[in-house]
CSV table of C-alpha atoms and ligand atoms in Angstrom, one decimal:
chain,number,residue,atom,x,y,z
A,1,MET,CA,0.0,0.2,-0.2
A,2,ASN,CA,1.6,3.2,-1.1
A,3,ASN,CA,1.1,5.9,1.7
A,4,LYS,CA,-0.5,8.8,0.0
A,5,ALA,CA,-2.7,9.7,-3.3
A,6,GLN,CA,-3.2,12.8,-5.5
A,7,CYS,CA,-6.2,13.6,-7.6
A,8,ILE,CA,-7.1,16.3,-9.8
A,9,ALA,CA,-10.6,16.1,-10.1
A,10,PRO,CA,-13.4,18.4,-12.1
A,11,ILE,CA,-16.3,20.5,-11.1
A,12,ASN,CA,-19.3,18.9,-13.0
A,13,ILE,CA,-22.3,21.7,-14.5
A,14,ALA,CA,-25.6,20.8,-14.2
A,15,VAL,CA,-28.0,21.3,-17.3
A,16,LEU,CA,-31.0,19.3,-15.9
A,17,LYS,CA,-30.3,20.6,-12.3
A,18,TYR,CA,-30.5,18.6,-9.1
A,19,TRP,CA,-32.9,20.6,-6.5
A,20,GLY,CA,-33.9,19.1,-3.6
A,21,LYS,CA,-34.1,15.6,-1.6
A,22,LEU,CA,-36.3,12.5,-1.2
A,23,SER,CA,-34.1,11.6,1.9
A,24,ASP,CA,-31.4,13.5,3.6
A,25,GLU,CA,-29.6,10.5,5.0
A,26,ASP,CA,-29.1,8.9,1.9
A,27,MET,CA,-28.9,12.1,-0.3
A,28,LEU,CA,-31.0,10.3,-2.9
A,29,PRO,CA,-32.5,13.2,-5.2
A,30,CYS,CA,-36.3,14.1,-6.2
A,31,ASN,CA,-35.5,14.3,-9.5
A,32,PRO,CA,-33.1,13.1,-11.9
A,33,SER,CA,-30.2,15.7,-13.4
A,34,VAL,CA,-27.6,15.7,-16.6
A,35,SER,CA,-24.3,17.1,-16.6
A,36,PHE,CA,-20.9,17.8,-18.4
A,37,THR,CA,-18.2,17.8,-16.5
A,38,LEU,CA,-15.2,19.9,-17.7
A,39,SER,CA,-12.1,20.0,-18.4
A,40,THR,CA,-9.4,20.4,-16.0
A,41,GLU,CA,-6.6,22.7,-17.5
A,42,ALA,CA,-8.1,25.6,-14.8
A,43,ILE,CA,-11.1,24.6,-12.9
A,44,TYR,CA,-10.5,21.6,-10.4
A,45,THR,CA,-10.1,20.3,-7.1
A,46,GLU,CA,-6.7,19.0,-6.3
A,47,THR,CA,-6.8,16.7,-2.9
A,48,CYS,CA,-3.6,14.7,-1.9
A,49,VAL,CA,-4.5,12.2,1.5
A,50,ARG,CA,-1.4,10.6,3.4
A,51,LEU,CA,-0.8,7.8,6.0
A,52,VAL,CA,0.9,9.7,9.0
A,53,GLU,CA,1.2,8.3,12.5
A,54,PRO,CA,-1.8,7.3,14.2
A,55,THR,CA,-1.0,9.6,17.2
A,56,ASN,CA,-1.5,12.9,14.4
A,57,GLY,CA,-5.1,12.0,14.2
A,58,VAL,CA,-7.2,12.6,11.3
A,59,THR,CA,-6.9,16.3,10.1
A,60,PHE,CA,-7.7,18.4,7.1
A,61,CYS,CA,-6.5,21.4,4.9
A,62,LEU,CA,-9.1,23.3,2.9
A,63,ASN,CA,-7.0,26.1,0.6
A,64,GLY,CA,-4.0,25.9,3.1
A,65,ASP,CA,-6.5,26.0,6.2
A,66,ARG,CA,-6.9,23.6,9.2
A,67,THR,CA,-10.9,22.9,8.4
A,68,ASP,CA,-13.2,21.1,10.3
A,69,MET,CA,-14.3,18.3,8.7
A,70,SER,CA,-18.0,18.3,8.2
A,71,PRO,CA,-20.6,15.3,8.9
A,72,ARG,CA,-20.6,14.5,5.5
A,73,MET,CA,-17.0,14.3,4.8
A,74,LEU,CA,-16.6,12.4,7.8
A,75,LYS,CA,-19.6,9.9,6.5
A,76,VAL,CA,-17.5,9.7,3.4
A,77,LEU,CA,-14.1,8.6,5.3
A,78,ASN,CA,-15.9,6.2,7.5
A,79,ARG,CA,-16.9,4.3,4.1
A,80,PHE,CA,-12.9,3.6,3.9
A,81,VAL,CA,-12.5,3.7,7.9
A,82,PRO,CA,-14.8,2.4,9.6
A,83,ASN,CA,-13.1,3.3,12.9
A,84,LEU,CA,-10.7,7.0,12.4
A,85,ASN,CA,-9.5,6.7,16.6
A,86,ASN,CA,-6.8,4.7,14.9
A,87,ILE,CA,-5.3,6.2,12.0
A,88,GLY,CA,-3.5,9.2,10.7
A,89,LEU,CA,-4.4,10.8,8.3
A,90,GLU,CA,-3.3,14.4,6.5
A,91,ILE,CA,-5.8,15.7,3.8
A,92,LEU,CA,-4.7,18.7,1.9
A,93,SER,CA,-7.2,19.8,-0.9
A,94,VAL,CA,-6.7,23.2,-3.2
A,95,ASN,CA,-9.7,24.8,-5.3
A,96,SER,CA,-8.4,26.1,-8.2
A,97,PHE,CA,-10.8,28.6,-8.1
A,98,PRO,CA,-13.2,30.6,-4.8
A,99,SER,CA,-14.8,28.2,-2.7
A,100,SER,CA,-18.9,27.9,-2.0
A,101,SER,CA,-19.6,30.6,-4.7
A,102,GLY,CA,-21.5,28.1,-6.7
A,103,MET,CA,-18.9,27.2,-8.8
A,104,ALA,CA,-19.6,23.6,-7.5
A,105,SER,CA,-16.4,23.3,-5.2
A,106,SER,CA,-18.0,20.6,-3.1
A,107,ALA,CA,-18.2,18.5,-6.4
A,108,SER,CA,-14.9,18.0,-7.2
A,109,GLY,CA,-13.9,18.2,-3.5
A,110,MET,CA,-15.7,15.5,-2.5
A,111,CYS,CA,-15.0,13.6,-6.1
A,112,SER,CA,-10.8,14.1,-5.4
A,113,LEU,CA,-11.3,12.8,-1.9
A,114,VAL,CA,-13.1,9.8,-2.6
A,115,MET,CA,-11.0,8.9,-5.5
A,116,CYS,CA,-8.0,9.2,-2.7
A,117,LEU,CA,-9.2,7.1,-0.5
A,118,ASP,CA,-9.9,4.6,-2.8
A,119,ARG,CA,-6.2,4.6,-4.5
A,120,LEU,CA,-4.9,4.9,-0.9
A,121,PHE,CA,-6.9,1.7,1.2
A,122,ALA,CA,-6.6,-0.5,-2.5
A,123,THR,CA,-10.7,-0.6,-2.1
A,124,LYS,CA,-10.9,-0.8,-6.1
A,125,HIS,CA,-14.3,0.1,-5.8
A,126,SER,CA,-16.2,0.1,-9.5
A,127,SER,CA,-17.1,4.0,-10.5
A,128,GLU,CA,-20.5,3.3,-9.8
A,129,VAL,CA,-19.5,2.8,-6.2
A,130,LEU,CA,-17.5,5.4,-5.7
A,131,ALA,CA,-20.3,8.1,-7.2
A,132,GLU,CA,-22.6,6.1,-4.3
A,133,ILE,CA,-20.2,7.1,-1.7
A,134,ALA,CA,-19.3,10.4,-3.3
A,135,ARG,CA,-23.0,11.3,-3.2
A,136,LEU,CA,-23.0,11.1,0.7
A,137,GLY,CA,-20.5,13.7,0.8
A,138,SER,CA,-22.6,16.3,-1.5
A,139,GLY,CA,-25.2,15.2,-4.3
A,140,SER,CA,-23.7,16.7,-7.4
A,141,ALA,CA,-20.3,15.0,-6.5
A,142,CYS,CA,-21.6,11.8,-7.5
A,143,ARG,CA,-21.8,12.9,-11.0
A,144,SER,CA,-17.8,14.3,-11.0
A,145,ILE,CA,-16.6,10.6,-11.3
A,146,PHE,CA,-17.4,10.2,-15.1
A,147,GLY,CA,-16.9,12.3,-18.0
A,148,GLY,CA,-18.4,13.4,-20.5
A,149,VAL,CA,-22.5,13.3,-20.3
A,150,VAL,CA,-23.4,12.0,-17.3
A,151,LEU,CA,-26.7,11.4,-15.7
A,152,TRP,CA,-28.0,11.1,-12.3
A,153,ASP,CA,-31.3,9.2,-11.0
A,154,ARG,CA,-31.6,8.8,-7.6
A,155,LEU,CA,-29.1,5.2,-6.8
A,156,ASP,CA,-27.5,5.3,-10.7
A,157,THR,CA,-25.1,7.5,-11.8
A,158,ARG,CA,-23.3,6.4,-15.1
A,159,GLN,CA,-22.4,8.3,-18.6
A,160,LEU,CA,-24.5,9.0,-21.1
A,161,PHE,CA,-22.1,10.5,-23.9
A,162,SER,CA,-18.4,10.0,-23.5
A,163,PRO,CA,-16.3,12.9,-23.8
A,164,SER,CA,-15.8,12.8,-26.9
A,165,HIS,CA,-19.1,13.0,-28.3
A,166,TRP,CA,-19.4,16.4,-29.0
A,167,PRO,CA,-16.2,18.1,-29.3
A,168,GLU,CA,-16.6,21.7,-30.6
A,169,LEU,CA,-18.9,22.5,-27.6
A,170,ARG,CA,-17.3,24.7,-24.8
A,171,CYS,CA,-18.3,26.1,-21.3
A,172,LEU,CA,-17.4,29.4,-20.7
A,173,ILE,CA,-17.4,30.4,-17.3
A,174,LEU,CA,-17.6,34.1,-16.4
A,175,VAL,CA,-16.4,35.2,-12.7
A,176,LEU,CA,-18.9,37.6,-11.8
A,177,SER,CA,-18.4,36.8,-7.8
A,178,GLY,CA,-15.9,35.0,-5.8
A,179,GLU,CA,-18.2,35.7,-2.7
A,180,LYS,CA,-19.1,32.8,0.0
A,181,LYS,CA,-23.3,32.1,-1.2
A,182,ILE,CA,-25.3,32.9,1.3
A,183,VAL,CA,-27.4,30.4,1.4
A,184,SER,CA,-26.1,27.2,0.8
A,185,SER,CA,-27.2,24.8,-1.7
A,186,THR,CA,-28.4,22.3,1.1
A,187,MET,CA,-30.3,24.6,3.3
A,188,GLY,CA,-31.7,26.4,-0.3
A,189,MET,CA,-33.2,23.1,-1.6
A,190,LYS,CA,-34.1,22.7,1.8
A,191,ARG,CA,-36.4,25.8,1.9
A,192,THR,CA,-38.0,25.2,-1.6
A,193,MET,CA,-39.2,21.7,-0.7
A,194,GLU,CA,-41.0,23.6,2.2
A,195,THR,CA,-42.4,26.2,0.9
A,196,SER,CA,-42.2,26.4,-2.9
A,197,ASP,CA,-46.0,25.7,-4.7
A,198,LEU,CA,-44.2,25.8,-7.7
A,199,PHE,CA,-41.7,23.4,-7.0
A,200,SER,CA,-44.2,20.0,-7.5
A,201,GLN,CA,-45.2,21.5,-11.1
A,202,ARG,CA,-41.3,21.6,-11.7
A,203,LEU,CA,-41.1,17.9,-10.5
A,204,ASN,CA,-43.8,16.3,-12.1
A,205,LYS,CA,-42.5,17.6,-15.6
A,206,MET,CA,-38.8,16.5,-15.1
A,207,ASP,CA,-38.8,13.0,-16.7
A,208,GLU,CA,-40.2,14.3,-20.1
A,209,LYS,CA,-37.0,16.9,-19.9
A,210,ARG,CA,-34.6,14.0,-19.4
A,211,THR,CA,-35.9,13.0,-22.7
A,212,ASP,CA,-35.7,16.1,-24.0
A,213,PHE,CA,-32.2,16.5,-23.0
A,214,VAL,CA,-31.0,13.3,-23.7
A,215,ALA,CA,-32.7,13.4,-27.7
A,216,ALA,CA,-31.1,16.8,-27.9
A,217,ILE,CA,-27.3,16.1,-26.9
A,218,ALA,CA,-27.6,12.8,-28.7
A,219,SER,CA,-28.2,14.9,-32.1
A,220,LYS,CA,-26.3,17.5,-31.2
A,221,ASN,CA,-28.6,20.5,-31.7
A,222,PHE,CA,-27.3,22.8,-30.7
A,223,ALA,CA,-30.4,25.3,-30.7
A,224,CYS,CA,-32.3,22.9,-29.0
A,225,PHE,CA,-30.1,22.3,-26.4
A,226,ALA,CA,-29.4,26.0,-25.9
A,227,LYS,CA,-33.3,26.8,-25.3
A,228,LEU,CA,-33.8,23.9,-23.1
A,229,VAL,CA,-30.5,24.7,-20.7
A,230,MET,CA,-31.6,28.5,-20.7
A,231,LYS,CA,-35.2,27.5,-19.7
A,232,GLU,CA,-34.3,25.3,-17.5
A,233,SER,CA,-31.8,27.4,-15.4
A,234,ASN,CA,-34.2,30.1,-15.5
A,235,GLN,CA,-37.3,27.2,-14.0
A,236,LEU,CA,-34.3,26.6,-10.9
A,237,HIS,CA,-34.0,30.3,-10.1
A,238,ALA,CA,-37.8,31.0,-10.5
A,239,VAL,CA,-38.3,28.0,-7.8
A,240,CYS,CA,-35.9,29.7,-5.5
A,241,MET,CA,-37.7,32.7,-6.2
A,242,ASP,CA,-40.8,31.4,-5.5
A,243,SER,CA,-39.3,29.9,-1.9
A,244,PHE,CA,-39.8,32.2,1.4
A,245,PRO,CA,-38.0,34.1,2.2
A,246,PRO,CA,-37.4,34.2,-1.6
A,247,ILE,CA,-33.6,33.0,-2.3
A,248,HIS,CA,-31.7,35.4,-4.7
A,249,TYR,CA,-28.4,33.4,-6.4
A,250,LEU,CA,-28.6,35.7,-9.2
A,251,ASN,CA,-26.7,39.2,-8.8
A,252,ASP,CA,-27.0,42.1,-11.2
A,253,ALA,CA,-24.5,41.2,-13.8
A,254,SER,CA,-26.0,37.8,-14.3
A,255,CYS,CA,-29.2,39.7,-14.9
A,256,SER,CA,-26.7,41.2,-17.5
A,257,VAL,CA,-25.7,38.2,-18.9
A,258,ILE,CA,-28.8,36.9,-19.8
A,259,ASN,CA,-30.0,39.9,-21.1
A,260,GLN,CA,-26.7,39.9,-23.3
A,261,VAL,CA,-27.0,36.3,-24.3
A,262,HIS,CA,-30.4,36.4,-25.5
A,263,ALA,CA,-29.2,39.9,-27.5
A,264,LEU,CA,-26.6,37.6,-29.0
A,265,ASN,CA,-29.3,35.2,-30.0
A,266,GLU,CA,-31.2,37.6,-31.8
A,267,ASP,CA,-30.5,35.8,-35.3
A,268,LYS,CA,-29.5,32.5,-34.4
A,269,ILE,CA,-28.9,30.8,-31.2
A,270,ILE,CA,-25.2,30.5,-30.0
A,271,ALA,CA,-25.1,30.3,-26.9
A,272,ALA,CA,-27.1,29.1,-23.7
A,273,TYR,CA,-26.7,30.6,-20.6
A,274,THR,CA,-27.3,28.5,-17.0
A,275,PHE,CA,-26.5,29.1,-13.3
A,276,ASP,CA,-26.3,27.0,-10.1
A,277,ALA,CA,-26.7,28.3,-6.5
A,278,GLY,CA,-24.7,31.3,-7.1
A,279,PRO,CA,-23.9,34.5,-9.6
A,280,ASN,CA,-21.2,33.2,-11.9
A,281,ALA,CA,-22.9,32.5,-15.2
A,282,PHE,CA,-21.6,29.0,-17.3
A,283,ILE,CA,-22.4,30.1,-20.9
A,284,PHE,CA,-22.1,27.0,-23.6
A,285,THR,CA,-21.5,28.0,-27.4
A,286,LEU,CA,-19.7,25.4,-29.9
A,287,GLN,CA,-15.8,26.8,-31.0
A,288,GLU,CA,-16.7,28.3,-34.1
A,289,ASN,CA,-18.5,31.3,-31.6
A,290,LEU,CA,-16.3,30.9,-29.0
A,291,ASN,CA,-14.3,34.4,-30.0
A,292,LYS,CA,-17.4,36.6,-30.3
A,293,ILE,CA,-19.1,35.4,-27.1
A,294,GLN,CA,-16.0,35.8,-25.3
A,295,GLU,CA,-15.6,39.5,-26.8
A,296,ALA,CA,-18.7,40.4,-25.9
A,297,PHE,CA,-17.9,39.4,-22.3
A,298,LYS,CA,-14.8,40.6,-22.1
A,299,GLN,CA,-15.3,43.1,-19.0
A,300,HIS,CA,-15.3,39.8,-17.0
A,301,GLN,CA,-12.7,37.0,-15.6
A,302,GLN,CA,-13.2,33.7,-18.3
A,303,ILE,CA,-12.6,30.6,-18.1
A,304,VAL,CA,-12.6,28.4,-20.7
A,305,CYS,CA,-13.3,24.9,-20.3
A,306,SER,CA,-14.2,22.3,-22.9
A,307,ILE,CA,-15.8,18.2,-22.1
A,308,GLY,CA,-13.7,16.9,-19.8
A,309,THR,CA,-12.4,13.1,-19.4
A,310,GLY,CA,-13.0,13.1,-15.1
A,311,PRO,CA,-10.5,12.6,-12.5
A,312,HIS,CA,-7.0,11.9,-12.6
A,313,PHE,CA,-4.1,11.1,-10.4
A,314,ILE,CA,-0.9,12.2,-10.3
A,315,ASP,CA,2.0,9.6,-9.5
B,1,LIG,C1,-27.6,24.2,-7.9
B,1,LIG,O1,-24.4,18.8,-4.3
B,1,LIG,O2,-24.2,21.4,-4.0
B,1,LIG,O3,-25.7,23.0,-8.6
B,1,LIG,O4,-26.1,17.6,-1.9
B,1,LIG,O5,-26.9,19.3,-0.3
B,1,LIG,O6,-24.5,19.2,-0.9
B,1,LIG,P1,-26.2,18.9,-1.6
B,1,LIG,O7,-25.9,20.1,-2.7
B,1,LIG,P2,-25.3,19.9,-4.3
B,1,LIG,O8,-26.2,21.0,-5.4
B,1,LIG,C2,-25.9,21.3,-6.5
B,1,LIG,C3,-27.1,21.9,-7.2
B,1,LIG,C4,-26.9,22.8,-8.3
B,1,LIG,C5,-27.5,21.9,-9.3
B,1,LIG,C6,-27.2,20.8,-9.7
B,1,LIG,O9,-25.5,20.2,-9.8
B,1,LIG,O10,-27.3,19.7,-10.1
């Protein structure tokens, strides 16, 4: 057994969004979600887990700061080490982007942790089992275990399309704010489930939407895909607004980006925005239109991603 494992894990951006849990304990989602795993040149979490003297206990450093482990993180660790009192582990995790700003750092963080633990303890779990464990840390983390286009539906997480299925597709991230979000996804979805009247109507349509997304991605019909992506993002933020008290993840800059994308799409649909539980914009476009889109948003910090292959180890 090696005494160290080190992994780089991607973020994933959902086009069909997970929002709401059937069970908090098992982290079972209310609806299916579909995501794109992004390439890791610029945006990723790097985690290193090292075995140390048992007297040192288990320590966790996030972006250089000693941090308490959340109950969910402990649950993930327990799947590999049932008794944490008898072991020494040093966990160092660094995000290449602002933590907790709606840029899915919990997904890449939990994914990289699970990958490291599997290697360190030579458990050799299948990707499906690793996704199940990552889900206990943060729901959306299960999708980062796989590359390409990924489906998560209750207990089932799997790749729908390989990373090379749509090679011209790009995701341009506009960093509109690096601040910590006020309402976490966990709290936000709980509030929506408890207070939104619109939420049940959303859930009734999710299976149908999943079929539509799969068909649009399979045929690589960008205009059709883009409309579905934007409408789904708008609906997520509409149910957030319908929650009580309302949850505002978008800021003025996010709303300007939405308007600007619609202006750019006036003659032909060339871009699609989507937002998670934060103000930063994820814009899908094709390589042939990337320069035009980048130019239109040149005042914002930008990160260009393609569709990624999933987590990888650093030896
Ligand atoms: C809006 O996976 O961060 O990004 O399971 O409570 O940790 P927990 O929530 P999290 O929620 C992600 C919500 C979303 C949509 C998505 O990624 O599907």
